[in-house]
mmCIF file of C-alpha atoms and ligand atoms in Angstrom:
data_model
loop_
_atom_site.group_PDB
_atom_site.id
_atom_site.type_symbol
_atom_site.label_atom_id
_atom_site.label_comp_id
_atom_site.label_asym_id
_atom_site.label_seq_id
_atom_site.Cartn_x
_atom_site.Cartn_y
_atom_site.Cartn_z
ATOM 1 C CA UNK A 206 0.000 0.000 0.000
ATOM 2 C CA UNK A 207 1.121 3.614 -0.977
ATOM 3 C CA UNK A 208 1.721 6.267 2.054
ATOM 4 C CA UNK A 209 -1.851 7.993 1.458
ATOM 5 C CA UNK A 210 -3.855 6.664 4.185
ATOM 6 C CA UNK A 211 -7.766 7.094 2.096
ATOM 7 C CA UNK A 212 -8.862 4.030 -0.635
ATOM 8 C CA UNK A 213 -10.236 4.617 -3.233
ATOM 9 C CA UNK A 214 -12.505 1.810 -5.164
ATOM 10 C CA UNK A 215 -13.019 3.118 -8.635
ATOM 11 C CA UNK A 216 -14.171 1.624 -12.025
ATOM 12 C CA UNK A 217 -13.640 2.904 -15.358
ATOM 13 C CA UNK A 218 -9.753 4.488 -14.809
ATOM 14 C CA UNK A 219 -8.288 3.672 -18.081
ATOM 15 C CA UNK A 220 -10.762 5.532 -20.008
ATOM 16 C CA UNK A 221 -10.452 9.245 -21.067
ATOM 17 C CA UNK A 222 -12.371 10.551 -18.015
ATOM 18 C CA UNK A 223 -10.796 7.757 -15.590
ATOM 19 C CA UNK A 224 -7.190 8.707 -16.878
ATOM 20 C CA UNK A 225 -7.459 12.480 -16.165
ATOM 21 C CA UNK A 226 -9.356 11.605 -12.348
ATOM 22 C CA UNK A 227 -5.862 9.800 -11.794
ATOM 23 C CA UNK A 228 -3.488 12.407 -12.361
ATOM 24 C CA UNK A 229 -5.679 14.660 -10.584
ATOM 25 C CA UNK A 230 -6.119 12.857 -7.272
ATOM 26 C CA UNK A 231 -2.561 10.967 -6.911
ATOM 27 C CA UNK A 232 -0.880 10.445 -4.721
ATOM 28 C CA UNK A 233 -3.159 11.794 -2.254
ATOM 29 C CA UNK A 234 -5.236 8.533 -2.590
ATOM 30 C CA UNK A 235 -4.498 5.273 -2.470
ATOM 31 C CA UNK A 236 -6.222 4.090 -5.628
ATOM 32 C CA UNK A 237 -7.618 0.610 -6.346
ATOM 33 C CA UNK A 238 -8.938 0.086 -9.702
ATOM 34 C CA UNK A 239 -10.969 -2.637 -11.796
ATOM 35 C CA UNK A 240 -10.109 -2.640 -15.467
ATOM 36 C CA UNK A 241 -10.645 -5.304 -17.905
ATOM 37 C CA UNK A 242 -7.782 -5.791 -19.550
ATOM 38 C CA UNK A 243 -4.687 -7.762 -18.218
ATOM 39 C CA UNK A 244 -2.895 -5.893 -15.636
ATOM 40 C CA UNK A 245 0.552 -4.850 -16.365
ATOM 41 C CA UNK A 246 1.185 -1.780 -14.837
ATOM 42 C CA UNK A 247 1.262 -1.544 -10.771
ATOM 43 C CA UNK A 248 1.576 2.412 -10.221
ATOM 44 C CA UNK A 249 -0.221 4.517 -9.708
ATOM 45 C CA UNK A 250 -3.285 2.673 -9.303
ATOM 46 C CA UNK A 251 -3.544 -1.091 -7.711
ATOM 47 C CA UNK A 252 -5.299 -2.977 -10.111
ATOM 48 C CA UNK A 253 -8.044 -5.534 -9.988
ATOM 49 C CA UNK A 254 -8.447 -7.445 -13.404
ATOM 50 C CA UNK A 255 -12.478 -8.430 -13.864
ATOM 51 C CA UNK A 256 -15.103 -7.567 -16.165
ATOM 52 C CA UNK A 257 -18.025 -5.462 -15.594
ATOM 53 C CA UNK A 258 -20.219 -7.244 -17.768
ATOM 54 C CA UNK A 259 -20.454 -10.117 -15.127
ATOM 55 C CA UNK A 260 -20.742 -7.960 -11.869
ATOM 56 C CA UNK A 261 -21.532 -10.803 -9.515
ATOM 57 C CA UNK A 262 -18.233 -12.165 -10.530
ATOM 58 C CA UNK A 263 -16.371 -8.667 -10.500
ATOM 59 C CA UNK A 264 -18.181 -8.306 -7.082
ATOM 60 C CA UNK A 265 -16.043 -11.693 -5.673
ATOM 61 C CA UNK A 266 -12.967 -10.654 -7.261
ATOM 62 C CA UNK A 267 -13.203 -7.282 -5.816
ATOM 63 C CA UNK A 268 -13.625 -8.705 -2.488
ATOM 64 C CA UNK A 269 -10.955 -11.279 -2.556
ATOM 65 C CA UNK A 270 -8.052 -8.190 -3.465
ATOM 66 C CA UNK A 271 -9.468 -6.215 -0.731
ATOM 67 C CA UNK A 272 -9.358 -9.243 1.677
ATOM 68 C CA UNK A 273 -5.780 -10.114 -0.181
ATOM 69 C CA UNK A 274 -4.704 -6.381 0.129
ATOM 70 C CA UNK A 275 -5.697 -6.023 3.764
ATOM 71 C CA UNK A 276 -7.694 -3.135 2.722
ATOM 72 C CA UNK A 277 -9.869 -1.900 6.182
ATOM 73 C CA UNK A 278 -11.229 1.228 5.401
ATOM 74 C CA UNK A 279 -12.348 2.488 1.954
ATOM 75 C CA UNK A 280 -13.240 6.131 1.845
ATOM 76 C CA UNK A 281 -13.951 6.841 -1.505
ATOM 77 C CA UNK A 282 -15.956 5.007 -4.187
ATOM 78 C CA UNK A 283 -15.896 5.896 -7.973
ATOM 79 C CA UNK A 284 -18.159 4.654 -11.023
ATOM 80 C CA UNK A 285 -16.733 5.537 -14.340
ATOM 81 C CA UNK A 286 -17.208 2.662 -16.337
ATOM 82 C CA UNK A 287 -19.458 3.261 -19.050
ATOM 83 C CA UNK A 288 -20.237 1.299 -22.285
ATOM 84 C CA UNK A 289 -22.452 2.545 -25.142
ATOM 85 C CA UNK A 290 -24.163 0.976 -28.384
ATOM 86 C CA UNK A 291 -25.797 3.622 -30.062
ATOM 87 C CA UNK A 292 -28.914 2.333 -32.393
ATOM 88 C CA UNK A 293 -32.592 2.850 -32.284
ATOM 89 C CA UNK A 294 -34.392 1.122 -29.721
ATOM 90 C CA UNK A 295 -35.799 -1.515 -31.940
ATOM 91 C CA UNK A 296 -32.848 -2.712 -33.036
ATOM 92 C CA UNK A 297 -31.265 -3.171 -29.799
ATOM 93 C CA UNK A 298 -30.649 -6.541 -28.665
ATOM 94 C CA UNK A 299 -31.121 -8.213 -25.290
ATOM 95 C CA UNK A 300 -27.203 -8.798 -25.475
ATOM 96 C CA UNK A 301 -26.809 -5.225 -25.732
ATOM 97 C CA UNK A 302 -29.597 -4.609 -23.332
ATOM 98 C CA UNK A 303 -27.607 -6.750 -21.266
ATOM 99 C CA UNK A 304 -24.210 -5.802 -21.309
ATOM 100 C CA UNK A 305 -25.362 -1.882 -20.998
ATOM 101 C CA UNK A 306 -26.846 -2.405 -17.990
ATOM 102 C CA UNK A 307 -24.460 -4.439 -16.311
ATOM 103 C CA UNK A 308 -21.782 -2.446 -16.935
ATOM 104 C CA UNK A 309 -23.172 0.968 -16.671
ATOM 105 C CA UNK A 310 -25.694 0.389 -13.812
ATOM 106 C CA UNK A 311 -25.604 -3.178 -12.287
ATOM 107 C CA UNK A 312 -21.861 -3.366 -11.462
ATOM 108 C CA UNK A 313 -22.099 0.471 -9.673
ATOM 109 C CA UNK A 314 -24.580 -1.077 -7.152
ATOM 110 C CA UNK A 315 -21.907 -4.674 -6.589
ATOM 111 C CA UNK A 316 -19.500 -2.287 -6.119
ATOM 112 C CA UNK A 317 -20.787 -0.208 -3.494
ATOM 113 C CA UNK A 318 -22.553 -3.360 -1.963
ATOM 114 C CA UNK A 319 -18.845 -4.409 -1.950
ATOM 115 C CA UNK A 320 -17.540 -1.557 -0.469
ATOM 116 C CA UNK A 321 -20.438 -0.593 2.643
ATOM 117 C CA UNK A 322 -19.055 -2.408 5.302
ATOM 118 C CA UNK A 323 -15.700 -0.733 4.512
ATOM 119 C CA UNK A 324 -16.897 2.533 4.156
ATOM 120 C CA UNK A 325 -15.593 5.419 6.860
ATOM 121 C CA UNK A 326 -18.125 7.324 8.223
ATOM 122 C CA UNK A 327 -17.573 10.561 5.956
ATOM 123 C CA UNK A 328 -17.078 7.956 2.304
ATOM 124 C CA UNK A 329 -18.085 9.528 -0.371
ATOM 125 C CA UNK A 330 -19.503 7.756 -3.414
ATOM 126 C CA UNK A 331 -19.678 9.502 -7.079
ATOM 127 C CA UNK A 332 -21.588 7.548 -9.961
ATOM 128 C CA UNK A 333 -20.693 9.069 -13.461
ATOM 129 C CA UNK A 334 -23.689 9.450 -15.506
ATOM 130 C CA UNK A 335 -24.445 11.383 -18.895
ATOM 131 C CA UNK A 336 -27.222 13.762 -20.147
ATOM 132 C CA UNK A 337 -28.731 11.538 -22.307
ATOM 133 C CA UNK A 338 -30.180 9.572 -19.024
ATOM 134 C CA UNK A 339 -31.996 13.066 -19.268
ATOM 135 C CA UNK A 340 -32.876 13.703 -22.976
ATOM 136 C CA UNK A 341 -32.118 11.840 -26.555
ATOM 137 C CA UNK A 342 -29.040 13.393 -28.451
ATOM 138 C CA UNK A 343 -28.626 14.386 -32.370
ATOM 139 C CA UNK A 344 -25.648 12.438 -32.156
ATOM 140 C CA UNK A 345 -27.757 9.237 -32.093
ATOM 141 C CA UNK A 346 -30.054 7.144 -30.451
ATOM 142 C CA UNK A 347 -29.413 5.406 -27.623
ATOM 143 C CA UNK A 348 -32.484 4.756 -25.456
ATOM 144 C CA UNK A 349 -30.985 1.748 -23.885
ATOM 145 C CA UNK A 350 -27.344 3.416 -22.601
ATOM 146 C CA UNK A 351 -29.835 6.594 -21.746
ATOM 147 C CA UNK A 352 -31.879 4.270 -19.316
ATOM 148 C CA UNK A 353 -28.767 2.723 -17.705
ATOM 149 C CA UNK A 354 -27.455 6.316 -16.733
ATOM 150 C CA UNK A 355 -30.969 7.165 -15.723
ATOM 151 C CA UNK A 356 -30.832 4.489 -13.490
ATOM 152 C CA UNK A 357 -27.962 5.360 -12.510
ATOM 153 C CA UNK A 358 -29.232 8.532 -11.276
ATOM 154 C CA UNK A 359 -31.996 6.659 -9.533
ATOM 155 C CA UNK A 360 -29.813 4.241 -7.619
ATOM 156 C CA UNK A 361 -27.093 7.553 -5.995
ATOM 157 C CA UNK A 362 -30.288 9.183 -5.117
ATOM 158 C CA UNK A 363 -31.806 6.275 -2.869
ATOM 159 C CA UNK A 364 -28.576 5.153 -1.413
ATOM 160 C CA UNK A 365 -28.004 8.941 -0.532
ATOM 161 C CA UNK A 366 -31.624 8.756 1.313
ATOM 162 C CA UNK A 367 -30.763 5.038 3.121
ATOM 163 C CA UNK A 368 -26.847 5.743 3.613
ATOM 164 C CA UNK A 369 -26.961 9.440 5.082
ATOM 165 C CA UNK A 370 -27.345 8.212 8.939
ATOM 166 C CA UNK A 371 -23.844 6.336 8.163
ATOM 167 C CA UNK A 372 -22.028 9.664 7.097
ATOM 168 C CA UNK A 373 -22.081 8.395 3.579
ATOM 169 C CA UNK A 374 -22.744 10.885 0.675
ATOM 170 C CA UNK A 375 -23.672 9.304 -2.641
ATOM 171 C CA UNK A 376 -23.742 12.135 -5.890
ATOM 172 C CA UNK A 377 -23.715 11.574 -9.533
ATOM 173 C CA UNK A 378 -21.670 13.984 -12.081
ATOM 174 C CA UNK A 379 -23.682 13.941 -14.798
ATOM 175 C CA UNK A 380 -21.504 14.254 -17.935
ATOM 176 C CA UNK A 381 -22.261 16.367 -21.556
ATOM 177 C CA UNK A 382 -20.839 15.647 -24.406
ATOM 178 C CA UNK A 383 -16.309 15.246 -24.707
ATOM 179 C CA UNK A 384 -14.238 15.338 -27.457
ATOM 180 C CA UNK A 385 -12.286 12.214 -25.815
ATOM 181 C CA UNK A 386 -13.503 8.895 -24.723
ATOM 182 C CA UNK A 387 -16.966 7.520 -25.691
ATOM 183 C CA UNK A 388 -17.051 11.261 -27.156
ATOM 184 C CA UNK A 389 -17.958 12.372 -30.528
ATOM 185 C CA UNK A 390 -15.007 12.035 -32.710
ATOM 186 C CA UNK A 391 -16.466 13.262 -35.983
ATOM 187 C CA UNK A 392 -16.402 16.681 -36.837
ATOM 188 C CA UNK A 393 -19.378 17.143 -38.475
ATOM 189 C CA UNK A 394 -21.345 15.312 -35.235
ATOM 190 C CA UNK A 395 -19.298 17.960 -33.172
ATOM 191 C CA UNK A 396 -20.796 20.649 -35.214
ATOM 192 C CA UNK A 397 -24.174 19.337 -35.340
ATOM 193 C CA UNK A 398 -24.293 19.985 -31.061
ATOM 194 C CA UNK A 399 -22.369 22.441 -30.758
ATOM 195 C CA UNK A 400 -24.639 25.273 -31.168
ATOM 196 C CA UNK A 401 -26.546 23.756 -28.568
ATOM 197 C CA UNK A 402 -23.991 24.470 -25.843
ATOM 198 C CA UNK A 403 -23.853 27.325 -24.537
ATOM 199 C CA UNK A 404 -20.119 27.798 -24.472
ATOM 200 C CA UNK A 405 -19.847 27.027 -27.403
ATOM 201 C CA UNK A 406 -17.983 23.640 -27.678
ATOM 202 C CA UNK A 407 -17.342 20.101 -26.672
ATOM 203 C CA UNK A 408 -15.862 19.470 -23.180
ATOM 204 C CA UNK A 409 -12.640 17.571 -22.353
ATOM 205 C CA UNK A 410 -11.989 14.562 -20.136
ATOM 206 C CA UNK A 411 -9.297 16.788 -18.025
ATOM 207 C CA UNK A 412 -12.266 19.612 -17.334
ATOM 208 C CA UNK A 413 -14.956 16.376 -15.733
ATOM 209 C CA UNK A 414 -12.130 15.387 -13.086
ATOM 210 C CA UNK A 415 -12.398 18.349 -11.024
ATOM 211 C CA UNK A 416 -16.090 17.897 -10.196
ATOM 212 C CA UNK A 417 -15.753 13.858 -9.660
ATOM 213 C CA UNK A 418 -12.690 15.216 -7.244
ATOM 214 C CA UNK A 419 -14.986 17.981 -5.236
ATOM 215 C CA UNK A 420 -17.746 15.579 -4.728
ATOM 216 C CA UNK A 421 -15.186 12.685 -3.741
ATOM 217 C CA UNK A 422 -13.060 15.246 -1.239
ATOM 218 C CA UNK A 423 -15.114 15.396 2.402
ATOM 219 C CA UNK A 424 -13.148 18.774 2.985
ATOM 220 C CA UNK A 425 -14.758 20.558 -0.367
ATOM 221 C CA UNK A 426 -18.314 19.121 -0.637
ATOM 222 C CA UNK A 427 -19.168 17.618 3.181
ATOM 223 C CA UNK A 428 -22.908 18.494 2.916
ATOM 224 C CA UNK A 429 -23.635 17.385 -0.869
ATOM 225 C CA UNK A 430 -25.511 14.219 -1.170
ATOM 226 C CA UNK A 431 -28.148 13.160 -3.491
ATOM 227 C CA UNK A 432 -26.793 15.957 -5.715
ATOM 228 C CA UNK A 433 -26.348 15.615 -9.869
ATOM 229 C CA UNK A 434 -23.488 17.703 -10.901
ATOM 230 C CA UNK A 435 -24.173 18.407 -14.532
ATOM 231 C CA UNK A 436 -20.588 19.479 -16.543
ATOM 232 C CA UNK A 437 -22.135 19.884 -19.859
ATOM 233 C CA UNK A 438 -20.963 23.468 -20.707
ATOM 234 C CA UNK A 439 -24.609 24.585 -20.813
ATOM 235 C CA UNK A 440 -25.982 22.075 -22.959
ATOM 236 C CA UNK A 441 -29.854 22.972 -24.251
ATOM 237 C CA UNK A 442 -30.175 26.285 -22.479
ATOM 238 C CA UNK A 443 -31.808 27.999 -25.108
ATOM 239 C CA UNK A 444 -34.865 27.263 -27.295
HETATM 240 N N1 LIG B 752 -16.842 10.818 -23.180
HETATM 241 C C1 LIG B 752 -18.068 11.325 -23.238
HETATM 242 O O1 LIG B 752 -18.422 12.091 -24.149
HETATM 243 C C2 LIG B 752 -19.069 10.995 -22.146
HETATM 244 C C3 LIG B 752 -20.299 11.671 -22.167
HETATM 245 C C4 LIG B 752 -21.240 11.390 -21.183
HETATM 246 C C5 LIG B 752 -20.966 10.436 -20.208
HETATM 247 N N2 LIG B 752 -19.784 9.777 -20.219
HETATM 248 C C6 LIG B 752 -19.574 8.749 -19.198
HETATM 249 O O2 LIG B 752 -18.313 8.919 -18.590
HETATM 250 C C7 LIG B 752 -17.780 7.647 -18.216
HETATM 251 C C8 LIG B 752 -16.351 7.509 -18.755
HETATM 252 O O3 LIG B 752 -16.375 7.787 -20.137
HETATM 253 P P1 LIG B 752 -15.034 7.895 -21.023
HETATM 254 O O4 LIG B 752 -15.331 8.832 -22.114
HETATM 255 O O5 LIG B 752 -13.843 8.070 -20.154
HETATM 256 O O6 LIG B 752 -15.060 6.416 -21.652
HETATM 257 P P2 LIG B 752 -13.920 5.534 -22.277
HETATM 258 O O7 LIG B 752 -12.688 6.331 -22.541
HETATM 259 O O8 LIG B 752 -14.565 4.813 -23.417
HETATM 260 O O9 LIG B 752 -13.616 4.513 -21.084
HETATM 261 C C9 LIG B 752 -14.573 3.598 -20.676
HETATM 262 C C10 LIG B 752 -14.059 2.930 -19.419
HETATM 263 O O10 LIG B 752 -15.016 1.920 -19.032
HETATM 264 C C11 LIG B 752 -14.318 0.697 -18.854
HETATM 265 N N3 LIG B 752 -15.123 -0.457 -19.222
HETATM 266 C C12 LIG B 752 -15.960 -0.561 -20.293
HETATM 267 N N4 LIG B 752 -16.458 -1.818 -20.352
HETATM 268 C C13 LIG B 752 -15.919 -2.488 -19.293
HETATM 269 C C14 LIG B 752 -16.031 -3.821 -18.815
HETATM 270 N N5 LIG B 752 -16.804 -4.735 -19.433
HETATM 271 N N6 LIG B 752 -15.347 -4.189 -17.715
HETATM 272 C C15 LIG B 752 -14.538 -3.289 -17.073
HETATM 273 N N7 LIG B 752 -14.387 -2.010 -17.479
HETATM 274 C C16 LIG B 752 -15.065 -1.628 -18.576
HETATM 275 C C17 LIG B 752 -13.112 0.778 -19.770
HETATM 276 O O11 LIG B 752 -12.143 -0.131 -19.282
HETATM 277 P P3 LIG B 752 -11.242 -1.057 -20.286
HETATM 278 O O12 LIG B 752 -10.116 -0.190 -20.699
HETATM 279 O O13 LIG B 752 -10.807 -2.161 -19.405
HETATM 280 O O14 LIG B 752 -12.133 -1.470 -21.404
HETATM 281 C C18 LIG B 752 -12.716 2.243 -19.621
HETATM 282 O O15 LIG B 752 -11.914 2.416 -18.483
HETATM 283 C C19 LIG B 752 -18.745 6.587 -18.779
HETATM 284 O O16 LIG B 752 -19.569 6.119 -17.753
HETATM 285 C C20 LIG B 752 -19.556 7.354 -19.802
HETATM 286 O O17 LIG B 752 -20.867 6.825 -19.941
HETATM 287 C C21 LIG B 752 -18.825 10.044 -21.169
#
């Protein structure tokens, strides 16, 4: 274990989002990490190698490391894992269906089932979730990866009612749309939204860590649960 004396559990680190939460918060945290592929690098993050799409199994492996790693306390949790098949909902299949939901929504509540009985008295929990578990975008449909976020939402809002007593704060940021990541790479699918953000452009990976770090940090956001942060530049403000 690393000299900072606060866990972290998070999901989703190797992506865009996950990579620029990383720099941001180490080495003040201790991170441990799930990723799916094999796991070749130690620093700075202890990784777990399991797959989100089965999250009773991810749940087991997640508890064996923490057993294995002598972790006692874990004062941070962190869902960034996100998968998305964008067709119209007719087309999508029950794999999809599947697979969306487990790794977007089902393995967020494993994880934190995981985690509870770990969890310090002033843990914070952040779920990242995405405007379209709000509203369909012009970049595509997507109704299926829009009701795993909404879910999503659902889920931080009801643990943040039953987990309050405990000191626990459970928040969402809730995510517009990036150049990087599951983002729109496509110019001409940038353009299409862009003139309906108000500032005028796409958002970057390295401007959504900040708000997953004030909602994680007890000393910046102490009386914020049950909250959606929404980092979308001002998405749909006008009509
Ligand atoms: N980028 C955007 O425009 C945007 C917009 C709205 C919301 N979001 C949300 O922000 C979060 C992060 O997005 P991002 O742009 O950083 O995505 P990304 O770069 O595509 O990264 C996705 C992350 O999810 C992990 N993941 C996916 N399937 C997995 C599985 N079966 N098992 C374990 N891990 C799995 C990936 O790990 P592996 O490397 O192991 O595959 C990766 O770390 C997601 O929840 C996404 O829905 C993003």
């Amino acid at each position: 274990m690393s000299q900072a004396s606060r866990v972290l559990l998070a999901t989703g680190l190797t992506g865009a989002i996950g990579q620029a939460v990383v720099e941001l918060i180490h080495p003040s945290w201790h991170i441990i990490g799930i990723r799916r592929s094999p796991v070749n690098v130690k620093e700075p993050v202890e990784w777990v190698q399991a797959d989100l799409r089965d999250p009773v199994q991810m749940a087991e492996k997640v508890q064996t490391a923490l057993h294995q790693l002598n972790v006692r306390h874990i004062a941070g949790v962190v869902h960034l894992a996100g998968v998305v098949y964008s067709d119209i909902a007719t087309n999508s299949t029950s794999s999809e269906w599947e697979q969306m939901m487990n790794v977007n929504l089902r393995s967020a509540f494993e994880l934190v089932k995981i985690a509870k009985p770990l969890l310090c008295s002033s843990a914070s929990i952040v779920f990242v979730s995405s405007v379209d578990a709000l509203m369909a975008s012009a970049l595509g449909p997507a109704a299926v990866y829009g009701a795993s976020k909404a879910g999503l939402e659902g889920l931080m809002r009801h643990l943040a009612a039953e987990w309050g007593e405990d000191g626990i704060r459970v928040n969402t940021v809730m995510v517009g749309a990036l150049f990087e990541g599951m983002g729109v790479a496509d110019s001409e699918e940038s353009e299409s939204i862009r003139e309906n953000i108000s500032l005028g452009r796409l958002g970057r990976a390295r401007e959504i860590a900040p708000a997953i770090r004030f909602l994680l940090e007890d000393e910046q956001s102490s009386y914020i649960t049950g909250h959606t942060l929404r980092v979308d530049g001002g998405l749909n403000l006008r009509y």
